Amino acid sequence: QKEVEQDPGPLSVPEGAIVSLNCTYSNSAFQYFMWYRQYSRKGPELLMYTYSSGNKEDGRFTAQVDKSSKYISLFIRDSQPSDSATYLCAMTSHAGKSTFGDGTTLTVKP
Amino acid sequence: EAGVAQSPRYKIIEKRQSVAFWCNPISGHATLYWYQQILGQGPKLLIQFQNNGVVDDSQLPKDRFSAERLKGVDSTLKIQPAKLEDSAVYLCASSASGEGRHEQFFGPGTRLTVL
């Protein structure tokens, strides 16, 4: 069993929809939780970063962490075609080692 | 602020040949990472440097892969000899110390095809 499991997708939604992306993890040592966005043939770029349970909002993006359930989510409101990309969740231990999910590919159709 | 630079961007080699990738991290970033990303998968950590010392190389196939970070700045990753299953994108990332240490900045990657 992988330490980080991510909903595989792919996901296709109409412009303006609310998107929910999800990951579960099994390692209690993970303390930091990140969401990266990766466009085709580019490196991942950090979208959201949090270390506590609860919600963190940044514009149209909300990251949610539930440590008791070992579950994290990323919500995208009012999705745009420019949001079309692969979204990667990542978990980091206190020692600084990151483990990534396999990504969910999102397509937002105009 | 300049980002993480990697070269080459693409490389095609035959199995059993050698190949080397170069990475220049963001200026002042103490930590440097090399990841392997196979198509359809997330990045897998190969090696992590803190300045010029190795922090974690537990997933580096040491019989064929080697990496160095001389003077705590640039880094090279080498594969010798390459196998078909090494076809992947090799990503370099860097992060600062202290508060920003968990935010990794990625380069564009080197896409390796082994024939």
mmCIF file of N, CA and C in Angstrom, chain B residues 7 19-25 32 34 47 49 60 65-70 73-79 92:
data_model
loop_
_atom_site.group_PDB
_atom_site.id
_atom_site.type_symbol
_atom_site.label_atom_id
_atom_site.label_comp_id
_atom_site.label_asym_id
_atom_site.label_seq_id
_atom_site.Cartn_x
_atom_site.Cartn_y
_atom_site.Cartn_z
ATOM 1 N N SER B 7 19.555 21.392 -17.131
ATOM 2 C CA SER B 7 19.929 21.077 -18.510
ATOM 3 C C SER B 7 20.484 19.666 -18.574
ATOM 4 N N VAL B 19 24.546 8.929 -18.897
ATOM 5 C CA VAL B 19 23.945 10.254 -19.099
ATOM 6 C C VAL B 19 24.119 11.059 -17.813
ATOM 7 N N ALA B 20 24.211 12.363 -17.959
ATOM 8 C CA ALA B 20 24.347 13.243 -16.790
ATOM 9 C C ALA B 20 23.420 14.439 -16.935
ATOM 10 N N PHE B 21 22.844 14.831 -15.813
ATOM 11 C CA PHE B 21 21.946 15.982 -15.765
ATOM 12 C C PHE B 21 22.527 17.014 -14.802
ATOM 13 N N TRP B 22 22.267 18.260 -15.106
ATOM 14 C CA TRP B 22 22.803 19.353 -14.297
ATOM 15 C C TRP B 22 21.677 20.197 -13.715
ATOM 16 N N CYS B 23 21.876 20.695 -12.506
ATOM 17 C CA CYS B 23 20.876 21.537 -11.848
ATOM 18 C C CYS B 23 21.563 22.699 -11.142
ATOM 19 N N ASN B 24 21.010 23.877 -11.327
ATOM 20 C CA ASN B 24 21.448 25.064 -10.591
ATOM 21 C C ASN B 24 20.265 25.567 -9.785
ATOM 22 N N PRO B 25 20.314 25.467 -8.445
ATOM 23 C CA PRO B 25 19.154 25.844 -7.632
ATOM 24 C C PRO B 25 19.008 27.359 -7.515
ATOM 25 N N LEU B 32 18.667 20.824 -1.790
ATOM 26 C CA LEU B 32 18.473 20.491 -3.197
ATOM 27 C C LEU B 32 17.978 19.056 -3.277
ATOM 28 N N TRP B 34 16.636 15.806 -5.986
ATOM 29 C CA TRP B 34 16.446 15.212 -7.303
ATOM 30 C C TRP B 34 15.282 14.219 -7.200
ATOM 31 N N ILE B 47 17.267 11.695 -4.163
ATOM 32 C CA ILE B 47 18.300 12.134 -3.243
ATOM 33 C C ILE B 47 18.025 13.566 -2.803
ATOM 34 N N PHE B 49 19.975 16.798 -0.725
ATOM 35 C CA PHE B 49 21.201 17.387 -0.183
ATOM 36 C C PHE B 49 20.841 18.556 0.733
ATOM 37 N N LEU B 60 17.688 5.967 -3.986
ATOM 38 C CA LEU B 60 18.595 6.110 -5.127
ATOM 39 C C LEU B 60 19.180 4.740 -5.474
ATOM 40 N N PHE B 65 23.035 4.870 -10.283
ATOM 41 C CA PHE B 65 22.808 6.313 -10.137
ATOM 42 C C PHE B 65 23.822 6.888 -9.145
ATOM 43 N N SER B 66 24.299 8.082 -9.468
ATOM 44 C CA SER B 66 25.146 8.811 -8.522
ATOM 45 C C SER B 66 24.823 10.291 -8.641
ATOM 46 N N ALA B 67 25.046 11.006 -7.560
ATOM 47 C CA ALA B 67 24.780 12.444 -7.560
ATOM 48 C C ALA B 67 25.798 13.132 -6.671
ATOM 49 N N GLU B 68 26.108 14.356 -7.019
ATOM 50 C CA GLU B 68 27.012 15.141 -6.191
ATOM 51 C C GLU B 68 26.579 16.602 -6.205
ATOM 52 N N ARG B 69 26.939 17.286 -5.163
ATOM 53 C CA ARG B 69 26.644 18.712 -5.061
ATOM 54 C C ARG B 69 27.897 19.385 -4.507
ATOM 55 N N LEU B 70 28.785 19.703 -5.411
ATOM 56 C CA LEU B 70 30.046 20.301 -5.028
ATOM 57 C C LEU B 70 29.828 21.743 -4.584
ATOM 58 N N VAL B 73 26.278 24.154 -4.153
ATOM 59 C CA VAL B 73 25.463 24.964 -5.076
ATOM 60 C C VAL B 73 24.909 24.053 -6.170
ATOM 61 N N ASP B 74 25.595 24.003 -7.339
ATOM 62 C CA ASP B 74 25.140 23.176 -8.452
ATOM 63 C C ASP B 74 25.189 21.704 -8.089
ATOM 64 N N SER B 75 24.414 20.920 -8.838
ATOM 65 C CA SER B 75 24.414 19.482 -8.619
ATOM 66 C C SER B 75 24.352 18.760 -9.959
ATOM 67 N N THR B 76 24.924 17.570 -10.005
ATOM 68 C CA THR B 76 24.791 16.706 -11.169
ATOM 69 C C THR B 76 24.267 15.347 -10.730
ATOM 70 N N LEU B 77 23.434 14.768 -11.558
ATOM 71 C CA LEU B 77 22.898 13.426 -11.368
ATOM 72 C C LEU B 77 23.351 12.602 -12.564
ATOM 73 N N LYS B 78 23.946 11.434 -12.304
ATOM 74 C CA LYS B 78 24.454 10.593 -13.380
ATOM 75 C C LYS B 78 23.808 9.219 -13.336
ATOM 76 N N ILE B 79 23.580 8.663 -14.512
ATOM 77 C CA ILE B 79 23.092 7.296 -14.636
ATOM 78 C C ILE B 79 24.086 6.539 -15.509
ATOM 79 N N CYS B 92 14.646 18.603 -10.645
ATOM 80 C CA CYS B 92 15.456 19.143 -9.565
ATOM 81 C C CYS B 92 14.611 20.192 -8.841
#
